[in-house]
PDB file of C-alpha atoms in Angstrom:
ATOM      1  CA  VAL A   1       6.037   4.129  -1.560  1.00 76.00           C
ATOM      2  CA  ALA A   2       5.290   1.930   1.476  1.00 79.00           C
ATOM      3  CA  LEU A   3       8.964   1.449   2.256  1.00 81.00           C
ATOM      4  CA  GLN A   4       9.704   5.163   1.857  1.00 85.00           C
ATOM      5  CA  PHE A   5       6.960   5.760   4.427  1.00 86.00           C
ATOM      6  CA  LEU A   6       8.400   3.079   6.695  1.00 85.00           C
ATOM      7  CA  GLY A   7      11.904   4.557   6.535  1.00 87.00           C
ATOM      8  CA  ASN A   8      10.605   8.002   7.422  1.00 89.00           C
ATOM      9  CA  LEU A   9       8.614   6.545  10.332  1.00 88.00           C
ATOM     10  CA  PHE A  10      11.689   4.816  11.714  1.00 88.00           C
ATOM     11  CA  GLU A  11      13.725   8.005  11.539  1.00 91.00           C
ATOM     12  CA  TYR A  12      10.962  10.217  12.941  1.00 91.00           C
ATOM     13  CA  PHE A  13      10.490   8.160  16.104  1.00 90.00           C
ATOM     14  CA  LEU A  14      14.217   7.610  16.600  1.00 91.00           C
ATOM     15  CA  VAL A  15      14.951  11.338  16.353  1.00 90.00           C
ATOM     16  CA  ARG A  16      12.237  12.058  18.931  1.00 91.00           C
ATOM     17  CA  ARG A  17      13.509   9.323  21.255  1.00 90.00           C
ATOM     18  CA  ASN A  18      17.155  10.381  20.978  1.00 92.00           C
ATOM     19  CA  GLN A  19      16.722  14.103  21.548  1.00 90.00           C
ATOM     20  CA  GLN A  20      19.482  15.489  23.796  1.00 87.00           C
ATOM     21  CA  LYS A  21      20.932  12.026  24.424  1.00 89.00           C
ATOM     22  CA  PRO A  22      24.718  11.517  24.256  1.00 89.00           C
ATOM     23  CA  ILE A  23      25.994   9.339  21.417  1.00 85.00           C
ATOM     24  CA  ASP A  24      26.631   6.291  23.605  1.00 84.00           C
ATOM     25  CA  GLU A  25      23.034   6.342  24.903  1.00 87.00           C
ATOM     26  CA  ARG A  26      21.211   6.826  21.613  1.00 90.00           C
ATOM     27  CA  HIS A  27      18.627   4.226  20.647  1.00 89.00           C
ATOM     28  CA  ARG A  28      19.526   2.575  17.350  1.00 91.00           C
ATOM     29  CA  LEU A  29      17.538   0.270  15.092  1.00 91.00           C
ATOM     30  CA  THR A  30      18.891  -2.653  13.083  1.00 93.00           C
ATOM     31  CA  VAL A  31      16.627  -3.440  10.140  1.00 92.00           C
ATOM     32  CA  VAL A  32      17.009  -6.857   8.543  1.00 93.00           C
ATOM     33  CA  GLY A  33      15.237  -8.231   5.502  1.00 90.00           C
ATOM     34  CA  ALA A  34      15.388 -10.968   2.893  1.00 89.00           C
ATOM     35  CA  THR A  35      14.731 -10.372  -0.774  1.00 87.00           C
ATOM     36  CA  SER A  36      14.421 -12.263  -4.010  1.00 79.00           C
ATOM     37  CA  GLY A  37      15.123  -9.006  -5.850  1.00 75.00           C
ATOM     38  CA  ASP A  38      12.500  -6.271  -5.615  1.00 74.00           C
ATOM     39  CA  THR A  39      11.945  -5.651  -1.900  1.00 80.00           C
ATOM     40  CA  GLY A  40      15.672  -5.305  -1.217  1.00 87.00           C
ATOM     41  CA  SER A  41      16.300  -2.279  -3.395  1.00 88.00           C
ATOM     42  CA  ALA A  42      13.054  -0.624  -2.276  1.00 86.00           C
ATOM     43  CA  ALA A  43      14.014  -1.116   1.382  1.00 88.00           C
ATOM     44  CA  ILE A  44      17.529   0.175   0.808  1.00 92.00           C
ATOM     45  CA  TYR A  45      16.346   3.335  -0.929  1.00 91.00           C
ATOM     46  CA  GLY A  46      13.762   3.884   1.802  1.00 90.00           C
ATOM     47  CA  LEU A  47      16.318   3.574   4.607  1.00 92.00           C
ATOM     48  CA  ARG A  48      19.559   4.884   3.137  1.00 93.00           C
ATOM     49  CA  GLY A  49      21.030   7.731   5.152  1.00 92.00           C
ATOM     50  CA  LYS A  50      18.429   7.510   7.936  1.00 93.00           C
ATOM     51  CA  LYS A  51      19.696   8.590  11.354  1.00 90.00           C
ATOM     52  CA  ASP A  52      20.421   5.791  13.839  1.00 92.00           C
ATOM     53  CA  VAL A  53      19.190   3.099  11.435  1.00 93.00           C
ATOM     54  CA  SER A  54      21.334   0.317   9.979  1.00 93.00           C
ATOM     55  CA  VAL A  55      19.851  -1.920   7.291  1.00 93.00           C
ATOM     56  CA  PHE A  56      21.032  -5.416   6.370  1.00 95.00           C
ATOM     57  CA  ILE A  57      19.497  -7.003   3.269  1.00 94.00           C
ATOM     58  CA  LEU A  58      20.073 -10.673   2.451  1.00 93.00           C
ATOM     59  CA  HIS A  59      19.700 -11.944  -1.103  1.00 92.00           C
ATOM     60  CA  PRO A  60      20.516 -15.339  -2.669  1.00 90.00           C
ATOM     61  CA  LYS A  61      23.913 -15.113  -4.336  1.00 89.00           C
ATOM     62  CA  ASN A  62      23.732 -15.130  -8.163  1.00 86.00           C
ATOM     63  CA  LYS A  63      19.971 -15.725  -8.018  1.00 84.00           C
ATOM     64  CA  VAL A  64      18.690 -12.211  -8.557  1.00 85.00           C
ATOM     65  CA  SER A  65      18.946 -10.401 -11.865  1.00 84.00           C
ATOM     66  CA  PRO A  66      22.026  -8.239 -12.554  1.00 88.00           C
ATOM     67  CA  ILE A  67      19.842  -5.123 -12.517  1.00 89.00           C
ATOM     68  CA  GLN A  68      18.360  -6.018  -9.134  1.00 87.00           C
ATOM     69  CA  GLU A  69      21.797  -6.794  -7.727  1.00 90.00           C
ATOM     70  CA  ALA A  70      23.178  -3.495  -9.002  1.00 91.00           C
ATOM     71  CA  GLN A  71      20.266  -1.560  -7.491  1.00 91.00           C
ATOM     72  CA  MET A  72      21.187  -2.980  -4.088  1.00 92.00           C
ATOM     73  CA  THR A  73      24.969  -3.162  -4.144  1.00 92.00           C
ATOM     74  CA  THR A  74      25.726   0.238  -5.696  1.00 92.00           C
ATOM     75  CA  VAL A  75      24.176   2.131  -2.781  1.00 93.00           C
ATOM     76  CA  LEU A  76      27.205   3.232  -0.768  1.00 92.00           C
ATOM     77  CA  ASP A  77      25.585   4.879   2.252  1.00 94.00           C
ATOM     78  CA  ALA A  78      27.364   3.892   5.450  1.00 94.00           C
ATOM     79  CA  ASN A  79      24.217   2.475   7.058  1.00 94.00           C
ATOM     80  CA  VAL A  80      23.434   0.072   4.170  1.00 95.00           C
ATOM     81  CA  HIS A  81      24.808  -3.483   4.173  1.00 95.00           C
ATOM     82  CA  ASN A  82      24.192  -6.086   1.461  1.00 93.00           C
ATOM     83  CA  LEU A  83      24.744  -9.773   2.207  1.00 93.00           C
ATOM     84  CA  ALA A  84      24.849 -12.398  -0.554  1.00 93.00           C
ATOM     85  CA  VAL A  85      23.817 -15.770   0.862  1.00 93.00           C
ATOM     86  CA  GLU A  86      24.840 -19.116  -0.597  1.00 92.00           C
ATOM     87  CA  GLY A  87      21.459 -20.747  -1.137  1.00 88.00           C
ATOM     88  CA  SER A  88      17.927 -19.766  -2.082  1.00 85.00           C
ATOM     89  CA  PHE A  89      15.565 -16.978  -1.045  1.00 83.00           C
ATOM     90  CA  ASP A  90      14.049 -19.365   1.502  1.00 83.00           C
ATOM     91  CA  ASP A  91      17.480 -19.702   3.118  1.00 90.00           C
ATOM     92  CA  CYS A  92      17.642 -15.918   3.433  1.00 91.00           C
ATOM     93  CA  GLN A  93      14.190 -15.889   5.000  1.00 88.00           C
ATOM     94  CA  ASP A  94      15.204 -18.608   7.439  1.00 91.00           C
ATOM     95  CA  ILE A  95      18.145 -16.509   8.636  1.00 94.00           C
ATOM     96  CA  VAL A  96      15.916 -13.478   9.168  1.00 92.00           C
ATOM     97  CA  LYS A  97      13.315 -15.525  11.047  1.00 91.00           C
ATOM     98  CA  ALA A  98      16.015 -17.070  13.246  1.00 94.00           C
ATOM     99  CA  LEU A  99      17.298 -13.600  14.145  1.00 93.00           C
ATOM    100  CA  PHE A 100      13.847 -12.422  15.187  1.00 92.00           C
ATOM    101  CA  ALA A 101      13.316 -15.609  17.197  1.00 93.00           C
ATOM    102  CA  ASP A 102      16.487 -14.981  19.237  1.00 94.00           C
ATOM    103  CA  PRO A 103      15.603 -12.922  22.366  1.00 92.00           C
ATOM    104  CA  GLU A 104      19.206 -11.899  23.035  1.00 93.00           C
ATOM    105  CA  ILE A 105      19.767 -10.533  19.519  1.00 91.00           C
ATOM    106  CA  ASN A 106      16.460  -8.677  19.675  1.00 87.00           C
ATOM    107  CA  ARG A 107      17.406  -7.129  23.014  1.00 86.00           C
ATOM    108  CA  THR A 108      20.906  -6.021  22.042  1.00 90.00           C
ATOM    109  CA  LYS A 109      20.392  -5.087  18.384  1.00 90.00           C
ATOM    110  CA  ASN A 110      16.816  -3.708  18.423  1.00 90.00           C
ATOM    111  CA  LEU A 111      15.706  -5.524  15.291  1.00 91.00           C
ATOM    112  CA  GLY A 112      13.175  -4.109  12.860  1.00 88.00           C
ATOM    113  CA  ALA A 113      11.614  -5.654   9.747  1.00 83.00           C
ATOM    114  CA  VAL A 114      10.898  -4.444   6.223  1.00 78.00           C
ATOM    115  CA  ASN A 115       9.210  -7.523   4.813  1.00 69.00           C
ATOM    116  CA  SER A 116       5.438  -7.982   4.848  1.00 65.00           C
ATOM    117  CA  ILE A 117       5.617  -9.040   8.503  1.00 66.00           C
ATOM    118  CA  ASN A 118       5.904  -5.320   9.306  1.00 76.00           C
ATOM    119  CA  TRP A 119       2.434  -3.968  10.033  1.00 82.00           C
ATOM    120  CA  ALA A 120       3.413  -0.362   9.225  1.00 83.00           C
ATOM    121  CA  ARG A 121       4.254  -1.441   5.667  1.00 83.00           C
ATOM    122  CA  ILE A 122       0.844  -3.095   5.284  1.00 87.00           C
ATOM    123  CA  LEU A 123      -0.822   0.065   6.622  1.00 88.00           C
ATOM    124  CA  ALA A 124       0.858   2.145   3.932  1.00 88.00           C
ATOM    125  CA  GLN A 125      -0.105  -0.341   1.206  1.00 89.00           C
ATOM    126  CA  ILE A 126      -3.784  -0.198   2.255  1.00 93.00           C
ATOM    127  CA  THR A 127      -3.875   3.398   1.059  1.00 92.00           C
ATOM    128  CA  TYR A 128      -3.062   2.259  -2.507  1.00 92.00           C
ATOM    129  CA  TYR A 129      -6.483   0.644  -2.792  1.00 94.00           C
ATOM    130  CA  PHE A 130      -8.421   3.621  -1.428  1.00 95.00           C
ATOM    131  CA  HIS A 131      -6.489   5.980  -3.691  1.00 93.00           C
ATOM    132  CA  ALA A 132      -7.235   3.814  -6.733  1.00 92.00           C
ATOM    133  CA  TYR A 133     -10.919   3.627  -5.827  1.00 91.00           C
ATOM    134  CA  PHE A 134     -11.416   7.362  -5.384  1.00 90.00           C
ATOM    135  CA  SER A 135      -9.371   8.101  -8.504  1.00 89.00           C
ATOM    136  CA  LEU A 136     -11.723   5.840 -10.466  1.00 86.00           C
ATOM    137  CA  GLN A 137     -14.772   7.627  -9.070  1.00 84.00           C
ATOM    138  CA  LYS A 138     -13.381  10.981 -10.190  1.00 84.00           C
ATOM    139  CA  SER A 139     -12.304   9.849 -13.652  1.00 81.00           C
ATOM    140  CA  ALA A 140     -14.182  10.947 -16.764  1.00 74.00           C
ATOM    141  CA  ALA A 141     -14.486   7.328 -17.883  1.00 73.00           C
ATOM    142  CA  PHE A 142     -16.652   6.465 -14.873  1.00 73.00           C
ATOM    143  CA  GLN A 143     -20.314   7.053 -15.772  1.00 69.00           C
ATOM    144  CA  SER A 144     -22.392   5.274 -13.113  1.00 67.00           C
ATOM    145  CA  GLU A 145     -24.166   7.213 -10.393  1.00 67.00           C
ATOM    146  CA  GLN A 146     -23.824   4.257  -8.038  1.00 71.00           C
ATOM    147  CA  PRO A 147     -20.615   3.677  -6.054  1.00 69.00           C
ATOM    148  CA  PRO A 148     -18.592   1.205  -8.101  1.00 72.00           C
ATOM    149  CA  LYS A 149     -17.686  -2.273  -6.989  1.00 80.00           C
ATOM    150  CA  ILE A 150     -14.210  -2.912  -8.261  1.00 88.00           C
ATOM    151  CA  ARG A 151     -11.828  -5.772  -8.774  1.00 91.00           C
ATOM    152  CA  PHE A 152      -8.097  -5.539  -8.209  1.00 94.00           C
ATOM    153  CA  VAL A 153      -5.598  -7.750 -10.002  1.00 92.00           C
ATOM    154  CA  VAL A 154      -2.471  -7.770  -7.870  1.00 87.00           C
ATOM    155  CA  PRO A 155       0.899  -9.158  -9.041  1.00 81.00           C
ATOM    156  CA  THR A 156       2.350 -10.771  -5.953  1.00 72.00           C
ATOM    157  CA  GLY A 157       4.886 -13.281  -4.702  1.00 65.00           C
ATOM    158  CA  ASN A 158       4.476 -13.436  -0.907  1.00 66.00           C
ATOM    159  CA  PHE A 159       0.910 -12.010  -0.897  1.00 75.00           C
ATOM    160  CA  GLY A 160       1.886  -8.950   1.173  1.00 77.00           C
ATOM    161  CA  ASP A 161       0.365  -6.342  -1.144  1.00 84.00           C
ATOM    162  CA  VAL A 162      -2.833  -8.297  -1.691  1.00 89.00           C
ATOM    163  CA  LEU A 163      -3.129  -8.731   2.097  1.00 90.00           C
ATOM    164  CA  ALA A 164      -3.337  -4.950   2.279  1.00 91.00           C
ATOM    165  CA  GLY A 165      -6.181  -5.143  -0.244  1.00 93.00           C
ATOM    166  CA  TRP A 166      -7.979  -7.665   1.957  1.00 94.00           C
ATOM    167  CA  PHE A 167      -7.703  -5.297   4.928  1.00 95.00           C
ATOM    168  CA  ALA A 168      -9.005  -2.442   2.761  1.00 95.00           C
ATOM    169  CA  LYS A 169     -12.047  -4.559   1.946  1.00 95.00           C
ATOM    170  CA  ARG A 170     -12.557  -5.357   5.635  1.00 96.00           C
ATOM    171  CA  MET A 171     -12.428  -1.617   6.327  1.00 95.00           C
ATOM    172  CA  GLY A 172     -15.395  -1.068   4.006  1.00 94.00           C
ATOM    173  CA  LEU A 173     -13.913  -0.441   0.572  1.00 94.00           C
ATOM    174  CA  PRO A 174     -16.379  -1.968  -1.943  1.00 92.00           C
ATOM    175  CA  ILE A 175     -13.994  -4.484  -3.462  1.00 93.00           C
ATOM    176  CA  GLU A 176     -15.859  -7.187  -5.350  1.00 93.00           C
ATOM    177  CA  ARG A 177     -12.855  -9.435  -5.845  1.00 93.00           C
ATOM    178  CA  LEU A 178      -9.111  -9.580  -5.292  1.00 93.00           C
ATOM    179  CA  VAL A 179      -7.322 -11.507  -8.023  1.00 90.00           C
ATOM    180  CA  VAL A 180      -3.817 -12.718  -7.219  1.00 86.00           C
ATOM    181  CA  ALA A 181      -1.537 -12.822 -10.268  1.00 84.00           C
ATOM    182  CA  THR A 182       1.643 -14.820  -9.899  1.00 78.00           C
ATOM    183  CA  ASN A 183       4.423 -16.010 -12.187  1.00 69.00           C
ATOM    184  CA  ALA A 184       6.813 -18.957 -11.911  1.00 67.00           C
ATOM    185  CA  ASN A 185       7.463 -17.891  -8.316  1.00 66.00           C
ATOM    186  CA  ASP A 186       4.164 -19.563  -7.410  1.00 72.00           C
ATOM    187  CA  ILE A 187       4.942 -21.423  -4.201  1.00 74.00           C
ATOM    188  CA  LEU A 188       2.111 -19.794  -2.241  1.00 74.00           C
ATOM    189  CA  ASP A 189      -0.378 -20.364  -5.053  1.00 78.00           C
ATOM    190  CA  ARG A 190       0.545 -24.057  -5.008  1.00 82.00           C
ATOM    191  CA  PHE A 191       0.320 -24.156  -1.230  1.00 81.00           C
ATOM    192  CA  TRP A 192      -3.270 -22.869  -1.167  1.00 79.00           C
ATOM    193  CA  LYS A 193      -4.281 -25.289  -3.915  1.00 86.00           C
ATOM    194  CA  THR A 194      -2.568 -28.408  -2.598  1.00 89.00           C
ATOM    195  CA  GLY A 195      -1.732 -27.789   1.064  1.00 86.00           C
ATOM    196  CA  ARG A 196       1.919 -28.619   0.300  1.00 84.00           C
ATOM    197  CA  TYR A 197       4.652 -25.999   0.784  1.00 75.00           C
ATOM    198  CA  GLU A 198       7.548 -27.301  -1.288  1.00 74.00           C
ATOM    199  CA  LYS A 199      10.027 -26.355  -3.990  1.00 67.00           C
ATOM    200  CA  GLN A 200       9.638 -27.610  -7.529  1.00 65.00           C
ATOM    201  CA  PRO A 201      12.203 -27.719 -10.338  1.00 61.00           C
ATOM    202  CA  VAL A 202      11.950 -25.358 -13.286  1.00 51.00           C
ATOM    203  CA  ARG A 203      11.860 -27.121 -16.640  1.00 50.00           C
ATOM    204  CA  GLY A 204      11.959 -26.145 -20.290  1.00 49.00           C
ATOM    205  CA  ALA A 205      13.033 -22.838 -21.798  1.00 46.00           C
ATOM    206  CA  GLU A 206      12.096 -20.966 -18.623  1.00 45.00           C
ATOM    207  CA  ALA A 207      14.889 -22.735 -16.772  1.00 44.00           C
ATOM    208  CA  GLN A 208      17.647 -21.338 -18.973  1.00 46.00           C
ATOM    209  CA  GLY A 209      19.865 -19.167 -16.821  1.00 46.00           C
ATOM    210  CA  GLY A 210      17.980 -20.207 -13.701  1.00 46.00           C
ATOM    211  CA  PHE A 211      18.575 -22.699 -10.933  1.00 46.00           C
ATOM    212  CA  THR A 212      16.397 -25.740 -11.339  1.00 43.00           C
ATOM    213  CA  ASN A 213      17.133 -27.158  -7.910  1.00 44.00           C
ATOM    214  CA  ASP A 214      15.679 -24.061  -6.260  1.00 44.00           C
ATOM    215  CA  GLY A 215      12.765 -23.476  -8.592  1.00 44.00           C
ATOM    216  CA  VAL A 216      13.758 -19.856  -9.188  1.00 45.00           C
ATOM    217  CA  GLU A 217      14.844 -17.886 -12.218  1.00 46.00           C
ATOM    218  CA  ALA A 218      17.282 -15.043 -12.804  1.00 42.00           C
ATOM    219  CA  HIS A 219      17.001 -13.062 -16.031  1.00 39.00           C
ATOM    220  CA  ALA A 220      19.678 -10.726 -17.308  1.00 38.00           C
ATOM    221  CA  ASP A 221      17.115  -8.132 -18.410  1.00 37.00           C
ATOM    222  CA  GLY A 222      15.670  -7.801 -14.914  1.00 35.00           C
TER     223      GLY A 222
END
């Protein structure tokens, strides 16, 4: 939902800015993003076919599930470009960060982001928490006359969605606790516990079909 909102925002402001401009003077946006599987397809479907927007999504080659890869690479809109990178998701992120750090590329290509570094995406995700809260208040299962204090359990990899929850709490939503749920892609969980940001090998049955040197997994069932 957040990326659908973001895509519509991009197009809305570009259409306004480009009104009555000749083709060679139109303002165009180049959206770049890195994905380990989920964000890429969501970004592509949010931006496909948008006027004056080109989207480039980088994913680690052979390190996303076949379903995730198909969701990205079977979209044939002319403004969508998929790039398979030899390496890990972190390598994809490094490329994206290097692009944004280059003043000349930013000036000539008008770069935009779809990852959690985009504030508009966080804004849209904040609404999830308010919607959930008010839906709970209206539900038949809720009996208390007092405003509820609620806990959210948020599946997350890069903590973008749960960051939106933190902002919702700062805005006054009575959130008692935000619980971050993570799987084997737990690099940020380990960082906050140990202060060390590093890859670890995957061992045991979980490593089957994965890439132990990168600490990531790719499952055929998505």
